[in-house]
Amino acid sequence: MRRVLLFIPVALAVALGIVLFAGIGKDPNRLESALIGKPVPAFELADLQNPDAVHHDNVFKGQVSLLNVWGTWCPACRDEHGDLVRLANVEGVRIIGLNYKDNRDAALQWLDRLGNPYALSLFDPQGKLGFDLGVYGAPETYVIDAEGIVRYRHVGVVNERVWLDVLQPLLQQYGGQG
Amino acid sequence: MHRVLMLFVLLVMPVAATAVSEVYPFDSSADQERFRTLMSELRCPKCQNQNIFDSNAPIAKDMRDEVYRMLQDGATDQEVKNALVSRFGEFVLYKPEFSQRTVLLWVTPLIAVLGGVLIVIGVILRSRQREDDTAPLSEEERRKAERILSGDDNSPR
């Protein structure tokens, strides 16, 4: 019995080792969104191209979409833009853009020059919807199902690997094309 | 001239250091205090080891503005925390709420202390028991010991 007790420190050390080892390689900057399983927050935002048109949260109803948060001030957004254009044109994904804390002219110029992957562009210069979504750093990409429920958030650049490993399976799961 | 300039700089410096709080004016100093406490308890999601008071990330500023706006609207501390947790997740609380998910987190120190106390009690009880075991020498052993000590021990060793 006494001898068994001697193994307790070893067992504790092994358990601690396993716990710590599991944490290696995890990026602490990737936080799960607090909105997973909840509807997109209500909003009322102007269209980027057409300042007079106003969009509401019903733009997400009826079809699975990606919501991409971007701004011309964000270098990583420039990095992923080509991939977004490809997703929209080749894979036929419906992407809704949220132009976050940006300048309208700069944003329009950017879309002119690099192509426009967005089925619809929301203009959010104050970052109101961004704040309600819990955006803490662009680019962020959300998977939103046909009922307007947030299903997933990806923080960082969307590239081929992210699309194949993460986004495409999710879009298929929630019934979108691609 | 230089001395006067230096004096001026020294006079102005402490004012500059408290300038941050002056961006958010409150009617009562109690509210001001609540605001400061809340800001030091809320964690910036972008620069993860800073609270929203220390951080100069844009998102931390947005969070400060929101906390300020809610306090001005008469929100309680709990309402402010809930509003931010619903957007950014439990992560923003430096002091997580007690819930089913965080039970282990809160209870572990208690378990550790109780475990330590149990071990100490065990050690004490065991040493008491050992004292009881060491009964005084029997009559024969005592005579033998006396012989050895007096030096005329001729028994085989």
CSV table of C-alpha atoms in Angstrom, one decimal:
chain,number,residue,atom,x,y,z
A,1,MET,CA,0.0,0.0,0.0
A,2,ARG,CA,2.8,2.4,0.9
A,3,ARG,CA,4.6,1.6,-2.2
A,4,VAL,CA,1.6,2.5,-4.3
A,5,LEU,CA,1.5,5.9,-2.6
A,6,LEU,CA,5.0,6.6,-3.8
A,7,PHE,CA,3.7,6.6,-7.4
A,8,ILE,CA,1.3,9.5,-6.8
A,9,PRO,CA,3.9,12.3,-7.6
A,10,VAL,CA,4.9,10.4,-10.8
A,11,ALA,CA,1.2,10.1,-11.8
A,12,LEU,CA,0.6,13.8,-11.1
A,13,ALA,CA,3.6,14.8,-13.2
A,14,VAL,CA,2.5,12.6,-16.1
A,15,ALA,CA,-1.0,14.1,-15.9
A,16,LEU,CA,0.3,17.6,-15.9
A,17,GLY,CA,2.6,16.8,-18.7
A,18,ILE,CA,-0.3,15.5,-20.8
A,19,VAL,CA,-2.3,18.7,-20.1
A,20,LEU,CA,0.6,21.0,-21.0
A,21,PHE,CA,1.5,19.0,-24.0
A,22,ALA,CA,-2.0,19.3,-25.4
A,23,GLY,CA,-1.6,23.1,-25.3
A,24,ILE,CA,1.6,23.1,-27.4
A,25,GLY,CA,0.9,24.4,-30.9
A,26,LYS,CA,-2.5,25.9,-30.1
A,27,ASP,CA,-2.7,29.5,-31.2
A,28,PRO,CA,-3.9,31.4,-28.1
A,29,ASN,CA,-4.9,34.3,-30.4
A,30,ARG,CA,-7.7,32.2,-32.0
A,31,LEU,CA,-10.7,32.5,-29.8
A,32,GLU,CA,-14.0,30.8,-30.4
A,33,SER,CA,-16.7,33.3,-31.1
A,34,ALA,CA,-19.2,33.9,-28.4
A,35,LEU,CA,-21.9,34.0,-31.0
A,36,ILE,CA,-21.7,30.4,-32.2
A,37,GLY,CA,-25.2,29.0,-32.4
A,38,LYS,CA,-26.7,32.4,-32.1
A,39,PRO,CA,-28.3,34.6,-34.7
A,40,VAL,CA,-26.3,37.4,-36.4
A,41,PRO,CA,-26.8,40.6,-34.2
A,42,ALA,CA,-29.5,42.9,-35.6
A,43,PHE,CA,-28.0,45.7,-37.7
A,44,GLU,CA,-28.9,48.4,-40.1
A,45,LEU,CA,-26.0,49.4,-42.4
A,46,ALA,CA,-25.6,51.2,-45.6
A,47,ASP,CA,-24.5,49.4,-48.8
A,48,LEU,CA,-20.9,50.1,-49.7
A,49,GLN,CA,-21.5,50.7,-53.4
A,50,ASN,CA,-24.9,52.4,-52.9
A,51,PRO,CA,-25.0,54.7,-49.9
A,52,ASP,CA,-28.8,55.1,-50.1
A,53,ALA,CA,-29.5,51.4,-49.8
A,54,VAL,CA,-29.8,50.0,-46.3
A,55,HIS,CA,-29.4,46.4,-45.4
A,56,HIS,CA,-30.7,44.5,-42.3
A,57,ASP,CA,-29.9,41.2,-40.8
A,58,ASN,CA,-32.3,39.4,-43.1
A,59,VAL,CA,-29.7,39.4,-45.9
A,60,PHE,CA,-28.4,36.2,-44.3
A,61,LYS,CA,-31.8,34.4,-44.5
A,62,GLY,CA,-32.5,31.7,-47.0
A,63,GLN,CA,-28.9,30.9,-48.1
A,64,VAL,CA,-25.7,29.8,-46.4
A,65,SER,CA,-23.2,32.6,-46.6
A,66,LEU,CA,-19.7,33.5,-45.5
A,67,LEU,CA,-19.4,36.9,-43.8
A,68,ASN,CA,-16.0,38.4,-44.4
A,69,VAL,CA,-14.8,41.3,-42.3
A,70,TRP,CA,-12.2,43.4,-44.0
A,71,GLY,CA,-10.7,46.8,-44.4
A,72,THR,CA,-8.2,48.5,-46.7
A,73,TRP,CA,-6.0,49.2,-43.7
A,74,CYS,CA,-5.5,45.5,-43.1
A,75,PRO,CA,-2.6,43.9,-44.9
A,76,ALA,CA,-3.8,40.4,-44.2
A,77,CYS,CA,-7.1,41.2,-46.0
A,78,ARG,CA,-5.1,42.1,-49.1
A,79,ASP,CA,-3.4,38.7,-48.7
A,80,GLU,CA,-6.7,36.7,-48.7
A,81,HIS,CA,-8.5,38.8,-51.3
A,82,GLY,CA,-7.4,36.7,-54.3
A,83,ASP,CA,-8.7,33.5,-52.5
A,84,LEU,CA,-12.0,35.1,-51.8
A,85,VAL,CA,-12.4,36.1,-55.4
A,86,ARG,CA,-11.7,32.6,-56.5
A,87,LEU,CA,-14.2,31.2,-53.9
A,88,ALA,CA,-16.9,33.5,-55.2
A,89,ASN,CA,-16.2,33.0,-58.9
A,90,VAL,CA,-15.1,29.4,-59.1
A,91,GLU,CA,-16.7,27.7,-56.1
A,92,GLY,CA,-19.8,29.8,-56.3
A,93,VAL,CA,-19.8,30.7,-52.6
A,94,ARG,CA,-22.0,33.5,-51.4
A,95,ILE,CA,-19.8,35.9,-49.6
A,96,ILE,CA,-21.1,39.0,-47.8
A,97,GLY,CA,-18.5,41.6,-47.1
A,98,LEU,CA,-18.4,43.7,-44.0
A,99,ASN,CA,-16.2,46.7,-44.7
A,100,TYR,CA,-15.0,47.4,-41.2
A,101,LYS,CA,-13.8,50.8,-39.9
A,102,ASP,CA,-12.8,51.9,-43.3
A,103,ASN,CA,-13.1,54.8,-45.8
A,104,ARG,CA,-15.7,54.3,-48.5
A,105,ASP,CA,-13.6,55.7,-51.4
A,106,ALA,CA,-10.6,53.6,-50.5
A,107,ALA,CA,-12.8,50.5,-50.2
A,108,LEU,CA,-14.4,51.1,-53.6
A,109,GLN,CA,-11.1,51.6,-55.2
A,110,TRP,CA,-9.8,48.4,-53.6
A,111,LEU,CA,-12.7,46.4,-55.0
A,112,ASP,CA,-12.2,48.0,-58.5
A,113,ARG,CA,-8.6,47.1,-58.5
A,114,LEU,CA,-8.6,43.6,-57.0
A,115,GLY,CA,-12.0,42.4,-58.0
A,116,ASN,CA,-15.2,42.1,-56.0
A,117,PRO,CA,-16.0,38.7,-54.5
A,118,TYR,CA,-18.9,40.0,-52.4
A,119,ALA,CA,-22.5,39.3,-53.3
A,120,LEU,CA,-23.3,42.2,-51.0
A,121,SER,CA,-21.1,44.7,-49.2
A,122,LEU,CA,-22.0,46.3,-45.9
A,123,PHE,CA,-20.4,49.5,-44.9
A,124,ASP,CA,-19.6,49.8,-41.2
A,125,PRO,CA,-17.3,52.8,-40.7
A,126,GLN,CA,-17.9,53.0,-36.9
A,127,GLY,CA,-17.4,49.3,-36.5
A,128,LYS,CA,-20.8,48.9,-34.9
A,129,LEU,CA,-21.7,45.5,-36.3
A,130,GLY,CA,-18.1,44.5,-35.9
A,131,PHE,CA,-18.3,45.2,-32.2
A,132,ASP,CA,-21.5,43.3,-31.8
A,133,LEU,CA,-20.0,40.4,-33.6
A,134,GLY,CA,-17.0,40.5,-31.3
A,135,VAL,CA,-14.5,41.2,-34.2
A,136,TYR,CA,-11.1,41.8,-32.6
A,137,GLY,CA,-8.9,41.8,-35.6
A,138,ALA,CA,-9.6,41.7,-39.3
A,139,PRO,CA,-9.7,39.6,-41.4
A,140,GLU,CA,-12.4,37.4,-39.8
A,141,THR,CA,-14.7,35.1,-41.7
A,142,TYR,CA,-17.9,33.7,-40.3
A,143,VAL,CA,-20.0,30.8,-41.6
A,144,ILE,CA,-23.6,31.7,-41.4
A,145,ASP,CA,-26.4,29.2,-42.1
A,146,ALA,CA,-29.6,29.8,-44.0
A,147,GLU,CA,-31.5,30.8,-40.8
A,148,GLY,CA,-28.9,33.5,-40.1
A,149,ILE,CA,-27.3,31.6,-37.3
A,150,VAL,CA,-23.5,32.0,-36.8
A,151,ARG,CA,-21.9,28.6,-37.1
A,152,TYR,CA,-18.2,29.2,-37.2
A,153,ARG,CA,-15.7,32.0,-37.0
A,154,HIS,CA,-12.3,31.9,-38.6
A,155,VAL,CA,-9.8,34.5,-37.5
A,156,GLY,CA,-7.0,35.3,-39.9
A,157,VAL,CA,-6.4,34.8,-43.6
A,158,VAL,CA,-8.6,32.5,-45.7
A,159,ASN,CA,-6.4,30.5,-48.0
A,160,GLU,CA,-6.7,27.3,-50.0
A,161,ARG,CA,-5.9,25.1,-46.9
A,162,VAL,CA,-8.4,26.9,-44.7
A,163,TRP,CA,-11.0,26.6,-47.4
A,164,LEU,CA,-10.5,22.8,-48.0
A,165,ASP,CA,-10.0,21.9,-44.3
A,166,VAL,CA,-12.5,24.1,-42.6
A,167,LEU,CA,-14.8,26.2,-44.6
A,168,GLN,CA,-15.9,23.9,-47.4
A,169,PRO,CA,-16.9,21.0,-45.1
A,170,LEU,CA,-18.9,23.5,-43.0
A,171,LEU,CA,-20.7,25.0,-46.0
A,172,GLN,CA,-21.5,21.5,-47.2
A,173,GLN,CA,-22.7,20.5,-43.7
A,174,TYR,CA,-25.1,23.5,-43.5
A,175,GLY,CA,-26.4,22.9,-47.0
A,176,GLY,CA,-24.6,25.5,-49.2
A,177,GLN,CA,-23.0,24.9,-52.5
A,178,GLY,CA,-19.3,24.4,-53.1
B,1,MET,CA,16.1,79.7,-17.9
B,2,HIS,CA,16.7,76.0,-18.1
B,3,ARG,CA,15.7,75.6,-14.5
B,4,VAL,CA,12.4,77.3,-15.0
B,5,LEU,CA,11.8,75.1,-18.0
B,6,MET,CA,12.6,72.0,-16.0
B,7,LEU,CA,10.3,73.0,-13.2
B,8,PHE,CA,7.5,73.5,-15.7
B,9,VAL,CA,8.1,70.1,-17.2
B,10,LEU,CA,8.0,68.5,-13.7
B,11,LEU,CA,4.8,70.3,-12.9
B,12,VAL,CA,3.1,69.2,-16.0
B,13,MET,CA,4.2,65.6,-16.0
B,14,PRO,CA,1.8,64.2,-13.4
B,15,VAL,CA,-1.1,65.9,-15.2
B,16,ALA,CA,-0.2,64.2,-18.4
B,17,ALA,CA,-0.2,60.8,-16.6
B,18,THR,CA,-3.8,61.1,-15.5
B,19,ALA,CA,-5.0,62.4,-18.8
B,20,VAL,CA,-6.5,59.0,-19.9
B,21,SER,CA,-9.3,59.2,-17.4
B,22,GLU,CA,-10.2,62.7,-18.4
B,23,VAL,CA,-11.4,61.5,-21.7
B,24,TYR,CA,-14.3,59.8,-19.9
B,25,PRO,CA,-15.8,62.4,-17.5
B,26,PHE,CA,-18.3,61.2,-14.9
B,27,ASP,CA,-20.7,63.1,-12.7
B,28,SER,CA,-19.8,61.3,-9.5
B,29,SER,CA,-16.4,60.0,-8.3
B,30,ALA,CA,-18.2,56.7,-7.4
B,31,ASP,CA,-19.0,56.1,-11.1
B,32,GLN,CA,-15.5,57.1,-12.0
B,33,GLU,CA,-14.3,54.4,-9.6
B,34,ARG,CA,-16.6,51.8,-11.0
B,35,PHE,CA,-15.4,52.7,-14.5
B,36,ARG,CA,-11.8,52.2,-13.5
B,37,THR,CA,-12.5,48.9,-11.7
B,38,LEU,CA,-14.4,47.6,-14.7
B,39,MET,CA,-11.7,48.6,-17.1
B,40,SER,CA,-9.1,46.9,-15.1
B,41,GLU,CA,-11.1,43.7,-14.8
B,42,LEU,CA,-11.9,43.4,-18.5
B,43,ARG,CA,-9.3,41.8,-20.8
B,44,CYS,CA,-8.5,43.0,-24.3
B,45,PRO,CA,-9.1,40.2,-26.8
B,46,LYS,CA,-6.5,41.5,-29.2
B,47,CYS,CA,-3.5,42.1,-26.9
B,48,GLN,CA,-4.3,39.3,-24.5
B,49,ASN,CA,-2.2,40.1,-21.5
B,50,GLN,CA,-3.5,43.6,-21.1
B,51,ASN,CA,-6.8,44.9,-19.7
B,52,ILE,CA,-8.8,47.4,-21.7
B,53,PHE,CA,-7.5,50.2,-19.6
B,54,ASP,CA,-3.8,49.5,-20.5
B,55,SER,CA,-4.3,48.5,-24.1
B,56,ASN,CA,-4.2,50.9,-26.9
B,57,ALA,CA,-5.6,48.5,-29.5
B,58,PRO,CA,-8.6,50.0,-31.4
B,59,ILE,CA,-10.8,47.2,-30.1
B,60,ALA,CA,-9.9,48.1,-26.5
B,61,LYS,CA,-10.9,51.7,-27.2
B,62,ASP,CA,-14.3,50.5,-28.6
B,63,MET,CA,-14.8,48.4,-25.4
B,64,ARG,CA,-13.9,51.4,-23.2
B,65,ASP,CA,-16.4,53.5,-25.1
B,66,GLU,CA,-19.1,50.9,-24.7
B,67,VAL,CA,-18.4,50.5,-21.0
B,68,TYR,CA,-18.6,54.3,-20.6
B,69,ARG,CA,-21.8,54.5,-22.6
B,70,MET,CA,-23.5,51.8,-20.6
B,71,LEU,CA,-22.4,53.3,-17.3
B,72,GLN,CA,-23.7,56.7,-18.4
B,73,ASP,CA,-27.0,54.9,-19.2
B,74,GLY,CA,-27.2,53.6,-15.7
B,75,ALA,CA,-26.1,50.0,-16.3
B,76,THR,CA,-24.9,47.8,-13.4
B,77,ASP,CA,-21.4,46.3,-13.4
B,78,GLN,CA,-23.0,42.9,-14.1
B,79,GLU,CA,-24.9,44.2,-17.1
B,80,VAL,CA,-21.7,45.7,-18.6
B,81,LYS,CA,-19.9,42.5,-18.1
B,82,ASN,CA,-22.7,40.4,-19.6
B,83,ALA,CA,-22.9,42.7,-22.6
B,84,LEU,CA,-19.2,42.3,-23.4
B,85,VAL,CA,-19.2,38.5,-22.6
B,86,SER,CA,-22.1,38.0,-25.0
B,87,ARG,CA,-19.9,39.5,-27.8
B,88,PHE,CA,-16.4,38.5,-27.0
B,89,GLY,CA,-16.9,35.4,-24.8
B,90,GLU,CA,-15.9,34.6,-21.2
B,91,PHE,CA,-12.4,35.3,-22.3
B,92,VAL,CA,-12.7,39.0,-21.6
B,93,LEU,CA,-13.3,38.4,-17.9
B,94,TYR,CA,-10.1,38.3,-15.9
B,95,LYS,CA,-12.2,36.8,-13.1
B,96,PRO,CA,-14.4,34.1,-14.7
B,97,GLU,CA,-17.9,33.6,-13.4
B,98,PHE,CA,-18.6,30.6,-11.3
B,99,SER,CA,-20.4,28.1,-13.6
B,100,GLN,CA,-20.5,24.5,-14.4
B,101,ARG,CA,-17.6,24.9,-16.8
B,102,THR,CA,-15.4,26.8,-14.3
B,103,VAL,CA,-16.2,24.7,-11.2
B,104,LEU,CA,-12.9,22.9,-11.5
B,105,LEU,CA,-11.0,26.1,-11.9
B,106,TRP,CA,-12.5,27.6,-8.7
B,107,VAL,CA,-12.5,24.5,-6.7
B,108,THR,CA,-9.0,23.2,-7.4
B,109,PRO,CA,-7.3,25.5,-4.8
B,110,LEU,CA,-9.8,24.4,-2.2
B,111,ILE,CA,-9.1,20.7,-3.1
B,112,ALA,CA,-5.4,21.3,-2.9
B,113,VAL,CA,-5.6,23.0,0.5
B,114,LEU,CA,-7.9,20.3,1.9
B,115,GLY,CA,-5.6,17.6,0.5
B,116,GLY,CA,-2.6,19.3,2.2
B,117,VAL,CA,-4.5,19.4,5.5
B,118,LEU,CA,-5.4,15.7,5.2
B,119,ILE,CA,-1.8,14.8,4.6
B,120,VAL,CA,-0.6,16.9,7.6
B,121,ILE,CA,-3.2,15.2,9.8
B,122,GLY,CA,-2.1,11.8,8.5
B,123,VAL,CA,1.5,12.5,9.3
B,124,ILE,CA,0.7,13.8,12.8
B,125,LEU,CA,-1.5,10.8,13.6
B,126,ARG,CA,1.0,8.4,12.4
B,127,SER,CA,3.8,9.9,14.5
B,128,ARG,CA,1.6,9.7,17.6
B,129,GLN,CA,0.9,6.1,16.9
B,130,ARG,CA,4.7,5.4,16.6
B,131,GLU,CA,5.3,7.0,20.0
B,132,ASP,CA,2.7,4.6,21.5
B,133,ASP,CA,4.4,1.7,19.9
B,134,THR,CA,7.8,2.5,21.5
B,135,ALA,CA,6.9,0.9,24.8
B,136,PRO,CA,9.4,1.2,27.7
B,137,LEU,CA,12.1,-1.5,27.9
B,138,SER,CA,11.1,-4.8,29.4
B,139,GLU,CA,12.8,-5.8,32.7
B,140,GLU,CA,15.2,-8.1,31.0
B,141,GLU,CA,16.3,-5.6,28.4
B,142,ARG,CA,16.9,-3.0,31.1
B,143,ARG,CA,19.2,-5.3,33.0
B,144,LYS,CA,21.1,-6.0,29.8
B,145,ALA,CA,21.4,-2.4,29.0
B,146,GLU,CA,22.8,-1.6,32.5
B,147,ARG,CA,25.3,-4.4,32.1
B,148,ILE,CA,26.5,-2.9,28.8
B,149,LEU,CA,26.7,0.6,30.1
B,150,SER,CA,28.6,-0.4,33.3
B,151,GLY,CA,31.2,-2.2,31.1
B,152,ASP,CA,31.1,-5.7,32.4
B,153,ASP,CA,29.2,-7.1,29.5
B,154,ASN,CA,30.3,-10.6,28.7
B,155,SER,CA,27.4,-11.8,26.7
B,156,PRO,CA,28.1,-12.7,23.1
B,157,ARG,CA,27.4,-10.0,20.6
